[in-house]
Amino acid sequence: MHYIRLLRPAKFDASDRRRPLVSLLVTVTTDLGDSFLYTNEPVDLVVSADDAVGTSILSHESEGQPYRWTAGMRVLDIKVPVKSHLKKGDVTCTINIQQVTRPKSFGALRSDFVLPWGIRKGSTAVDGLIMPVSVHLVAGVCEPVSVRPLQLNTGYLPSDQLNVELEEDIGESIARHIWDAGVVTACFLAGACKIEYIRNALPISKDTFNVLELGSGVGILGITLARIIERAAAIQGKTLSEATILLTDLEEAEERARSNIARTEATLSCDDGDGSVVTLQYENLDWDEGKHGRFGPLVSARPWDLVILSDCTYNVDSLPALIGTLSALHTSNLNHMDAEKDAKTSVMLATKPRHSSEQALFGLLDADGWRYSVLRSIPLPKLGEEGEVVDIYSLEKGAP
Ligand SMILES: C[S@@+](CC[C@H](N)C(=O)[O-])C[C@H]1O[C@@H](n2cnc3c(N)ncnc32)[C@H](O)[C@@H]1O
């Protein structure tokens, strides 16, 4: 998948009063930022800029105007003319940049289009996706974060569409933007609700469900789970009385993860109109501490029905600490469940293999007594390059 990314905050420029502009310096790159979109055919991007009530502030000439990305580009400087009378203080709007697609999409990446079985013939998604991006301008000043708008399709009715917005840093960072395995797994879980495959992907057998996420980054996977978990339980004939989803990562991820939790909390209460049974939390957890069983108060507070992680296994050097943390979490789980028969720890691990060295993961899992199987292998076409795949594994460890 490719991502439209802003290289610096959007700028409002009224130096020519008759022709004020919004200036957007963007790139189209991979999650790792290691290559730029390179296709035989040019790819057209389109920009919208709507005020709080959804009225466009673009000038007539720039409505629907395509901005062309061609092979070899590393950056595209987009100047978008806005209505001529606008002054800086008037410009409070959401700017969205997306690929011109077939069928036409409206600003958000639809989860259906990420899954090969959800893509219709003739759709631009067949060849690979480009993730749209949004930014907000308040009185002509761009907020310091960009937003990834995602539409999760959990069923066939309009009420089954859940909109998730995830803040990312503008520019480069590892922990503070979203990654392919997180996007694909989030879309897979949403889509699994649609076809009831969720029974296999996310079995829920009680009226409480607690999920711990490792290396959550900005929180795409845990936050998606928070949005869909009550539906996933209902499909399985369960009504949740309580669910906790705890995101964890290094300190550098904390600010963005907490902002995204705050954004999500408002939507959680709206989903069922009656206050939510889902609690979303964040706590720092460095695997170099976790492998010794040194956890913060939130991680230690309860047993975890499921541990989830996406795109956390590409760095072979950190694999021993990561697997050590999983095993220490299992020990903590067993301590919480001491009287329970069949006590076990279940993990959902998603990875987009990038290098053969990552296979070291399986040796480490074997050595620590984890059983594993592929839950789903999901092809991910990539524009202009060989396709990739996201493998979702199910891991399990029982009592010794
Ligand atoms: C490639 S990002 C994936 C982020 C997110 N899971 C996603 O799919 O969008 C890897 C994440 O692992 C985290 N990470 C790396 N080393 C870590 C460590 N030693 N302890 C905790 N988290 C770590 C990074 O901070 C980063 O957020």
Short mmCIF file of C-alpha atoms and ligand atoms in Angstrom, two decimals:
data_model
loop_
_atom_site.label_atom_id
_atom_site.label_comp_id
_atom_site.label_asym_id
_atom_site.label_seq_id
_atom_site.Cartn_x
_atom_site.Cartn_y
_atom_site.Cartn_z
CA MET A 1 0.00 0.00 0.00
CA HIS A 2 1.12 3.58 -0.58
CA TYR A 3 0.39 6.55 1.65
CA ILE A 4 -0.08 10.19 0.75
CA ARG A 5 1.99 11.98 3.37
CA LEU A 6 2.44 15.67 4.06
CA LEU A 7 6.07 16.68 4.40
CA ARG A 8 5.20 19.87 6.27
CA PRO A 9 1.99 21.45 7.60
CA ALA A 10 -0.34 22.93 4.97
CA LYS A 11 0.15 26.70 4.44
CA PHE A 12 -2.43 29.36 3.66
CA ASP A 13 -0.91 31.95 1.35
CA ALA A 14 -2.80 35.20 0.68
CA SER A 15 0.14 37.15 -0.75
CA ASP A 16 -1.94 37.59 -3.92
CA ARG A 17 -5.24 38.71 -2.37
CA ARG A 18 -7.18 38.07 -5.54
CA ARG A 19 -5.91 34.50 -5.66
CA PRO A 20 -5.32 33.07 -2.19
CA LEU A 21 -3.90 29.55 -2.12
CA VAL A 22 -3.42 26.59 0.12
CA SER A 23 0.01 25.07 -0.37
CA LEU A 24 0.49 21.32 0.23
CA LEU A 25 3.89 19.64 -0.02
CA VAL A 26 3.19 15.92 -0.30
CA THR A 27 4.87 12.66 -1.11
CA VAL A 28 3.42 9.24 -1.98
CA THR A 29 5.44 6.59 -0.26
CA THR A 30 5.29 3.20 1.50
CA ASP A 31 4.70 2.68 5.23
CA LEU A 32 8.44 2.34 5.78
CA GLY A 33 9.09 5.39 3.57
CA ASP A 34 11.71 3.35 1.69
CA SER A 35 10.33 3.92 -1.84
CA PHE A 36 8.15 6.42 -3.66
CA LEU A 37 5.19 5.57 -5.88
CA TYR A 38 6.56 4.64 -9.31
CA THR A 39 4.01 3.61 -11.94
CA ASN A 40 3.98 3.51 -15.75
CA GLU A 41 0.76 5.51 -15.86
CA PRO A 42 0.55 8.79 -13.94
CA VAL A 43 -1.64 8.77 -10.84
CA ASP A 44 -4.03 11.67 -10.26
CA LEU A 45 -4.67 13.09 -6.81
CA VAL A 46 -7.59 15.32 -5.94
CA VAL A 47 -7.92 17.83 -3.10
CA SER A 48 -11.06 18.90 -1.26
CA ALA A 49 -11.32 21.63 1.38
CA ASP A 50 -14.60 21.86 3.28
CA ASP A 51 -15.63 24.14 6.12
CA ALA A 52 -17.39 22.92 9.28
CA VAL A 53 -20.76 22.61 7.51
CA GLY A 54 -19.31 20.80 4.51
CA THR A 55 -19.21 23.74 2.09
CA SER A 56 -16.20 23.80 -0.19
CA ILE A 57 -13.86 26.78 0.14
CA LEU A 58 -12.06 25.94 -3.11
CA SER A 59 -12.22 28.33 -6.04
CA HIS A 60 -14.39 27.20 -8.93
CA GLU A 61 -11.34 26.35 -11.08
CA SER A 62 -9.77 24.06 -8.45
CA GLU A 63 -12.90 21.92 -7.76
CA GLY A 64 -12.04 18.40 -8.91
CA GLN A 65 -8.74 19.58 -10.45
CA PRO A 66 -6.34 16.60 -10.68
CA TYR A 67 -2.76 16.95 -9.43
CA ARG A 68 -0.56 14.49 -11.25
CA TRP A 69 2.05 12.19 -9.68
CA THR A 70 4.41 10.68 -12.25
CA ALA A 71 7.17 8.06 -12.12
CA GLY A 72 10.41 9.34 -10.58
CA MET A 73 8.76 12.00 -8.40
CA ARG A 74 9.73 12.20 -4.73
CA VAL A 75 7.60 15.17 -3.85
CA LEU A 76 4.60 17.04 -5.29
CA ASP A 77 4.05 20.71 -4.52
CA ILE A 78 0.31 21.32 -4.77
CA LYS A 79 -1.03 24.88 -4.83
CA VAL A 80 -4.79 24.93 -4.50
CA PRO A 81 -6.61 28.21 -5.20
CA VAL A 82 -9.40 28.95 -2.69
CA LYS A 83 -12.29 31.45 -2.97
CA SER A 84 -10.97 34.90 -3.75
CA HIS A 85 -12.52 36.80 -0.83
CA LEU A 86 -11.08 34.53 1.87
CA LYS A 87 -8.72 35.94 4.49
CA LYS A 88 -6.51 33.84 6.74
CA GLY A 89 -8.85 34.15 9.74
CA ASP A 90 -11.77 32.83 7.63
CA VAL A 91 -10.03 29.62 6.66
CA THR A 92 -11.17 26.92 9.06
CA CYS A 93 -11.56 23.74 7.08
CA THR A 94 -10.66 20.08 6.56
CA ILE A 95 -8.40 19.43 3.59
CA ASN A 96 -8.44 15.92 2.17
CA ILE A 97 -6.02 14.58 -0.42
CA GLN A 98 -6.84 11.32 -2.14
CA GLN A 99 -6.33 9.37 -5.32
CA VAL A 100 -8.95 9.79 -8.04
CA THR A 101 -10.55 6.35 -7.77
CA ARG A 102 -13.02 4.06 -9.49
CA PRO A 103 -15.59 3.78 -7.93
CA LYS A 104 -15.39 7.33 -6.59
CA SER A 105 -14.55 7.40 -2.89
CA PHE A 106 -15.28 10.19 -0.45
CA GLY A 107 -12.17 10.92 1.49
CA ALA A 108 -11.79 7.76 3.58
CA LEU A 109 -10.15 4.44 2.75
CA ARG A 110 -12.94 1.82 2.70
CA SER A 111 -12.02 -1.37 4.51
CA ASP A 112 -13.80 -3.44 1.83
CA PHE A 113 -11.29 -2.22 -0.76
CA VAL A 114 -8.33 -3.43 1.31
CA LEU A 115 -9.51 -7.06 1.25
CA PRO A 116 -9.05 -8.95 -2.05
CA TRP A 117 -12.51 -10.51 -1.69
CA GLY A 118 -14.07 -7.03 -1.27
CA ILE A 119 -12.63 -5.46 -4.43
CA ARG A 120 -14.94 -5.27 -7.43
CA LYS A 121 -13.66 -5.90 -10.98
CA GLY A 122 -12.63 -2.63 -12.63
CA SER A 123 -11.90 -0.91 -9.31
CA THR A 124 -8.62 1.02 -9.06
CA ALA A 125 -8.03 -0.91 -5.81
CA VAL A 126 -7.23 -4.06 -7.84
CA ASP A 127 -3.73 -2.75 -8.59
CA GLY A 128 -2.99 -1.39 -5.13
CA LEU A 129 -4.23 1.27 -2.78
CA ILE A 130 -3.18 4.76 -1.88
CA MET A 131 -4.23 5.81 1.61
CA PRO A 132 -5.81 9.29 1.69
CA VAL A 133 -4.82 11.91 4.24
CA SER A 134 -6.58 14.87 5.86
CA VAL A 135 -5.39 17.95 7.72
CA HIS A 136 -7.32 20.64 9.57
CA LEU A 137 -6.73 24.36 9.21
CA VAL A 138 -7.99 26.58 12.03
CA ALA A 139 -8.05 30.30 11.17
CA GLY A 140 -5.57 29.61 8.38
CA VAL A 141 -3.11 27.71 10.60
CA CYS A 142 -2.56 23.99 10.04
CA GLU A 143 -2.81 21.67 13.05
CA PRO A 144 0.51 19.88 13.63
CA VAL A 145 -0.93 16.41 12.87
CA SER A 146 -2.45 14.74 9.85
CA VAL A 147 -5.37 12.34 10.00
CA ARG A 148 -5.95 8.97 8.29
CA PRO A 149 -9.66 8.56 7.60
CA LEU A 150 -10.77 4.91 7.51
CA GLN A 151 -14.28 3.60 6.89
CA LEU A 152 -14.76 0.18 8.49
CA ASN A 153 -17.49 -1.81 6.75
CA THR A 154 -18.78 -4.30 9.34
CA GLY A 155 -22.04 -5.13 7.54
CA TYR A 156 -24.30 -4.09 4.68
CA LEU A 157 -26.32 -1.28 6.27
CA PRO A 158 -25.23 2.37 6.50
CA SER A 159 -25.25 1.96 10.31
CA ASP A 160 -22.64 -0.80 9.92
CA GLN A 161 -20.11 1.74 8.57
CA LEU A 162 -17.81 2.89 11.34
CA ASN A 163 -15.61 5.89 10.67
CA VAL A 164 -12.24 5.86 12.37
CA GLU A 165 -9.83 8.80 12.24
CA LEU A 166 -6.27 8.28 13.34
CA GLU A 167 -3.86 11.11 13.98
CA GLU A 168 -0.32 10.74 12.71
CA ASP A 169 2.72 12.96 12.81
CA ILE A 170 3.38 15.10 9.77
CA GLY A 171 6.74 13.99 8.31
CA GLU A 172 8.67 10.86 9.28
CA SER A 173 8.51 8.67 12.40
CA ILE A 174 8.25 4.95 13.22
CA ALA A 175 5.86 4.92 16.15
CA ARG A 176 3.71 7.84 15.15
CA HIS A 177 2.13 6.70 11.91
CA ILE A 178 0.17 3.70 10.70
CA TRP A 179 1.63 0.62 9.02
CA ASP A 180 0.30 -1.85 6.43
CA ALA A 181 -0.15 -4.86 8.73
CA GLY A 182 -2.20 -2.73 11.14
CA VAL A 183 -4.40 -1.36 8.34
CA VAL A 184 -4.99 -4.77 6.76
CA THR A 185 -5.70 -6.53 10.08
CA ALA A 186 -8.09 -3.76 11.14
CA CYS A 187 -9.95 -4.10 7.81
CA PHE A 188 -9.91 -7.90 8.10
CA LEU A 189 -11.53 -7.80 11.56
CA ALA A 190 -14.18 -5.32 10.39
CA GLY A 191 -14.89 -7.46 7.30
CA ALA A 192 -14.99 -10.63 9.42
CA CYS A 193 -18.01 -9.16 11.25
CA LYS A 194 -19.76 -8.87 7.89
CA ILE A 195 -19.41 -12.55 7.04
CA GLU A 196 -19.55 -13.91 10.58
CA TYR A 197 -15.98 -15.22 10.17
CA ILE A 198 -15.40 -13.18 13.31
CA ARG A 199 -16.32 -16.36 15.29
CA ASN A 200 -13.01 -17.85 14.10
CA ALA A 201 -10.96 -14.68 14.07
CA LEU A 202 -12.03 -13.35 17.46
CA PRO A 203 -13.81 -15.99 19.53
CA ILE A 204 -15.62 -14.45 22.51
CA SER A 205 -17.03 -16.92 25.03
CA LYS A 206 -17.71 -14.73 28.10
CA ASP A 207 -19.43 -11.43 28.80
CA THR A 208 -16.11 -9.71 29.49
CA PHE A 209 -13.17 -9.41 27.11
CA ASN A 210 -9.78 -7.85 27.77
CA VAL A 211 -7.28 -7.10 25.03
CA LEU A 212 -3.69 -5.92 25.37
CA GLU A 213 -1.89 -4.46 22.36
CA LEU A 214 1.91 -4.45 22.11
CA GLY A 215 3.71 -1.87 19.94
CA SER A 216 0.40 -0.13 19.21
CA GLY A 217 1.93 2.87 17.43
CA VAL A 218 -0.87 5.39 16.85
CA GLY A 219 -3.36 2.65 17.83
CA ILE A 220 -4.96 1.51 14.58
CA LEU A 221 -5.52 -2.11 15.60
CA GLY A 222 -6.60 -1.66 19.22
CA ILE A 223 -8.85 1.28 18.33
CA THR A 224 -10.51 -0.71 15.54
CA LEU A 225 -11.09 -3.54 17.98
CA ALA A 226 -12.64 -1.12 20.45
CA ARG A 227 -15.07 0.04 17.74
CA ILE A 228 -16.11 -3.45 16.60
CA ILE A 229 -15.90 -5.60 19.71
CA GLU A 230 -19.51 -5.26 20.82
CA ARG A 231 -20.67 -6.21 17.32
CA ALA A 232 -18.23 -9.11 17.23
CA ALA A 233 -19.63 -10.38 20.54
CA ALA A 234 -23.26 -9.89 19.47
CA ILE A 235 -22.68 -11.98 16.32
CA GLN A 236 -21.51 -14.74 18.68
CA GLY A 237 -24.62 -14.39 20.84
CA LYS A 238 -22.81 -12.56 23.66
CA THR A 239 -23.59 -9.22 25.25
CA LEU A 240 -20.45 -7.74 26.72
CA SER A 241 -20.80 -6.25 30.18
CA GLU A 242 -17.22 -4.96 30.16
CA ALA A 243 -14.30 -4.86 27.74
CA THR A 244 -10.90 -3.26 28.27
CA ILE A 245 -8.53 -2.54 25.41
CA LEU A 246 -5.11 -1.45 26.59
CA LEU A 247 -2.68 0.01 24.04
CA THR A 248 1.03 -0.13 24.90
CA ASP A 249 4.18 1.14 23.21
CA LEU A 250 7.36 3.11 23.90
CA GLU A 251 7.05 6.56 25.44
CA GLU A 252 7.54 8.26 22.06
CA ALA A 253 4.21 6.81 20.85
CA GLU A 254 2.24 7.90 23.91
CA GLU A 255 1.06 11.38 22.88
CA ARG A 256 -0.38 10.32 19.53
CA ALA A 257 -1.92 7.12 20.94
CA ARG A 258 -3.61 9.06 23.75
CA SER A 259 -4.99 11.65 21.30
CA ASN A 260 -6.44 8.88 19.17
CA ILE A 261 -7.99 7.25 22.23
CA ALA A 262 -9.59 10.59 23.15
CA ARG A 263 -11.02 10.94 19.61
CA THR A 264 -12.38 7.38 19.76
CA GLU A 265 -13.97 7.65 23.20
CA ALA A 266 -16.50 10.14 21.86
CA THR A 267 -17.54 7.75 19.06
CA LEU A 268 -17.70 4.71 21.36
CA SER A 269 -20.48 6.25 23.43
CA CYS A 270 -22.33 7.21 20.24
CA ASP A 271 -22.15 3.68 18.80
CA ASP A 272 -24.75 2.27 21.20
CA GLY A 273 -26.19 5.59 22.38
CA ASP A 274 -26.13 4.42 25.98
CA GLY A 275 -22.54 4.91 27.12
CA SER A 276 -20.02 2.27 26.14
CA VAL A 277 -18.97 -0.87 27.98
CA VAL A 278 -15.59 -0.56 26.24
CA THR A 279 -12.70 1.13 28.06
CA LEU A 280 -9.72 2.18 25.97
CA GLN A 281 -6.48 2.85 27.82
CA TYR A 282 -2.79 3.47 27.17
CA GLU A 283 0.31 2.58 29.18
CA ASN A 284 3.99 2.59 28.23
CA LEU A 285 5.51 -0.88 27.87
CA ASP A 286 9.06 -1.34 26.62
CA TRP A 287 9.68 -4.99 25.69
CA ASP A 288 13.15 -4.71 27.26
CA GLU A 289 11.30 -4.29 30.59
CA GLY A 290 8.41 -6.59 29.70
CA LYS A 291 10.67 -9.57 29.03
CA HIS A 292 11.62 -9.47 32.74
CA GLY A 293 7.96 -9.38 33.75
CA ARG A 294 8.26 -5.70 34.70
CA PHE A 295 4.86 -4.28 33.77
CA GLY A 296 3.02 -1.10 34.66
CA PRO A 297 -0.08 -1.13 36.88
CA LEU A 298 -2.58 -1.36 34.00
CA VAL A 299 -0.86 -4.31 32.29
CA SER A 300 -0.53 -6.12 35.64
CA ALA A 301 -4.12 -5.40 36.69
CA ARG A 302 -5.88 -8.29 34.96
CA PRO A 303 -5.51 -11.40 32.82
CA TRP A 304 -5.68 -10.74 29.08
CA ASP A 305 -8.07 -12.75 26.88
CA LEU A 306 -6.14 -11.69 23.82
CA VAL A 307 -2.80 -10.02 23.10
CA ILE A 308 -2.61 -8.33 19.68
CA LEU A 309 0.27 -6.88 17.69
CA SER A 310 0.83 -5.76 14.11
CA ASP A 311 4.01 -4.96 12.24
CA CYS A 312 6.19 -5.44 15.32
CA THR A 313 8.37 -8.32 14.08
CA TYR A 314 10.36 -6.69 11.25
CA ASN A 315 13.30 -5.77 13.47
CA VAL A 316 15.10 -9.02 14.22
CA ASP A 317 17.17 -7.42 16.99
CA SER A 318 14.09 -6.72 19.08
CA LEU A 319 12.47 -10.15 18.57
CA PRO A 320 13.97 -11.80 21.70
CA ALA A 321 12.64 -8.97 23.91
CA LEU A 322 9.24 -9.13 22.18
CA ILE A 323 8.85 -12.91 22.57
CA GLY A 324 10.21 -12.62 26.13
CA THR A 325 7.45 -10.08 26.82
CA LEU A 326 4.77 -12.38 25.38
CA SER A 327 6.02 -15.22 27.60
CA ALA A 328 6.15 -12.97 30.68
CA LEU A 329 2.57 -11.87 29.93
CA HIS A 330 1.62 -15.54 29.80
CA THR A 331 3.15 -16.08 33.26
CA SER A 332 1.22 -13.06 34.53
CA ASN A 333 -1.98 -14.46 32.96
CA LEU A 334 -1.45 -17.83 34.68
CA ASN A 335 -0.95 -16.09 38.03
CA HIS A 336 -4.30 -14.34 37.57
CA MET A 337 -6.07 -17.52 36.49
CA ASP A 338 -4.54 -19.90 39.08
CA ALA A 339 -7.68 -21.92 39.76
CA GLU A 340 -8.84 -22.10 36.15
CA LYS A 341 -8.67 -25.27 34.11
CA ASP A 342 -7.23 -24.91 30.58
CA ALA A 343 -5.66 -21.55 31.39
CA LYS A 344 -3.91 -20.26 28.27
CA THR A 345 -2.76 -17.10 26.53
CA SER A 346 -3.98 -16.28 23.02
CA VAL A 347 -2.22 -13.87 20.69
CA MET A 348 -3.09 -12.43 17.28
CA LEU A 349 0.11 -11.40 15.50
CA ALA A 350 0.02 -9.68 12.11
CA THR A 351 3.09 -9.20 9.99
CA LYS A 352 3.96 -8.08 6.48
CA PRO A 353 7.13 -10.07 5.89
CA ARG A 354 9.84 -7.75 4.62
CA HIS A 355 12.94 -9.91 4.94
CA SER A 356 13.77 -13.62 5.33
CA SER A 357 15.61 -12.90 8.60
CA GLU A 358 12.22 -12.30 10.24
CA GLN A 359 11.74 -16.09 10.19
CA ALA A 360 13.79 -16.04 13.41
CA LEU A 361 10.44 -15.26 15.07
CA PHE A 362 9.29 -18.85 14.71
CA GLY A 363 12.44 -20.35 16.28
CA LEU A 364 11.97 -18.05 19.27
CA LEU A 365 8.28 -18.97 19.58
CA ASP A 366 9.13 -22.70 19.42
CA ALA A 367 11.85 -22.29 22.04
CA ASP A 368 9.38 -20.62 24.43
CA GLY A 369 6.65 -23.24 23.90
CA TRP A 370 4.23 -21.15 21.80
CA ARG A 371 2.03 -22.97 19.25
CA TYR A 372 1.18 -20.99 16.13
CA SER A 373 -0.84 -21.26 12.91
CA VAL A 374 -1.78 -18.89 10.10
CA LEU A 375 -5.25 -17.51 10.67
CA ARG A 376 -5.31 -15.72 7.32
CA SER A 377 -2.83 -14.69 4.67
CA ILE A 378 -4.08 -11.58 2.88
CA PRO A 379 -2.56 -10.45 -0.45
CA LEU A 380 -1.84 -6.75 -0.62
CA PRO A 381 -1.35 -5.49 -4.18
CA LYS A 382 1.11 -2.63 -4.51
CA LEU A 383 0.97 -0.06 -7.30
CA GLY A 384 3.96 -0.27 -9.62
CA GLU A 385 5.68 -2.98 -7.59
CA GLU A 386 5.35 -6.66 -6.77
CA GLY A 387 2.43 -7.36 -4.47
CA GLU A 388 2.94 -8.04 -0.78
CA VAL A 389 1.09 -10.10 1.79
CA VAL A 390 -0.03 -9.63 5.38
CA ASP A 391 -0.01 -12.83 7.42
CA ILE A 392 -2.18 -12.97 10.51
CA TYR A 393 -1.08 -15.65 12.96
CA SER A 394 -2.86 -17.14 15.91
CA LEU A 395 -0.47 -17.99 18.77
CA GLU A 396 -1.32 -19.95 21.89
CA LYS A 397 0.47 -21.05 25.02
CA GLY A 398 -1.06 -23.23 27.74
CA ALA A 399 -0.12 -24.05 31.32
CA PRO A 400 3.21 -25.95 31.60
C1 LIG B 1 6.15 -0.61 12.64
S1 LIG B 1 5.46 0.07 14.05
C2 LIG B 1 3.83 -0.67 14.06
C3 LIG B 1 2.84 0.20 14.77
C4 LIG B 1 1.41 -0.35 14.79
N1 LIG B 1 1.34 -1.62 15.44
C5 LIG B 1 0.82 -0.41 13.40
O1 LIG B 1 0.61 -1.52 12.87
O2 LIG B 1 0.52 0.66 12.82
C6 LIG B 1 6.29 -0.84 15.34
C7 LIG B 1 5.94 -0.39 16.73
O3 LIG B 1 6.67 -1.16 17.70
C8 LIG B 1 7.12 -0.30 18.71
N2 LIG B 1 8.32 -0.85 19.37
C9 LIG B 1 9.54 -1.06 18.82
N3 LIG B 1 10.40 -1.51 19.75
C10 LIG B 1 9.72 -1.59 20.92
C11 LIG B 1 10.05 -1.97 22.25
N4 LIG B 1 11.30 -2.35 22.57
N5 LIG B 1 9.10 -1.93 23.19
C12 LIG B 1 7.84 -1.52 22.87
N6 LIG B 1 7.45 -1.14 21.62
C13 LIG B 1 8.38 -1.15 20.67
C14 LIG B 1 7.44 0.99 17.97
O4 LIG B 1 7.50 2.10 18.86
C15 LIG B 1 6.32 1.07 16.96
O5 LIG B 1 5.20 1.76 17.44
#
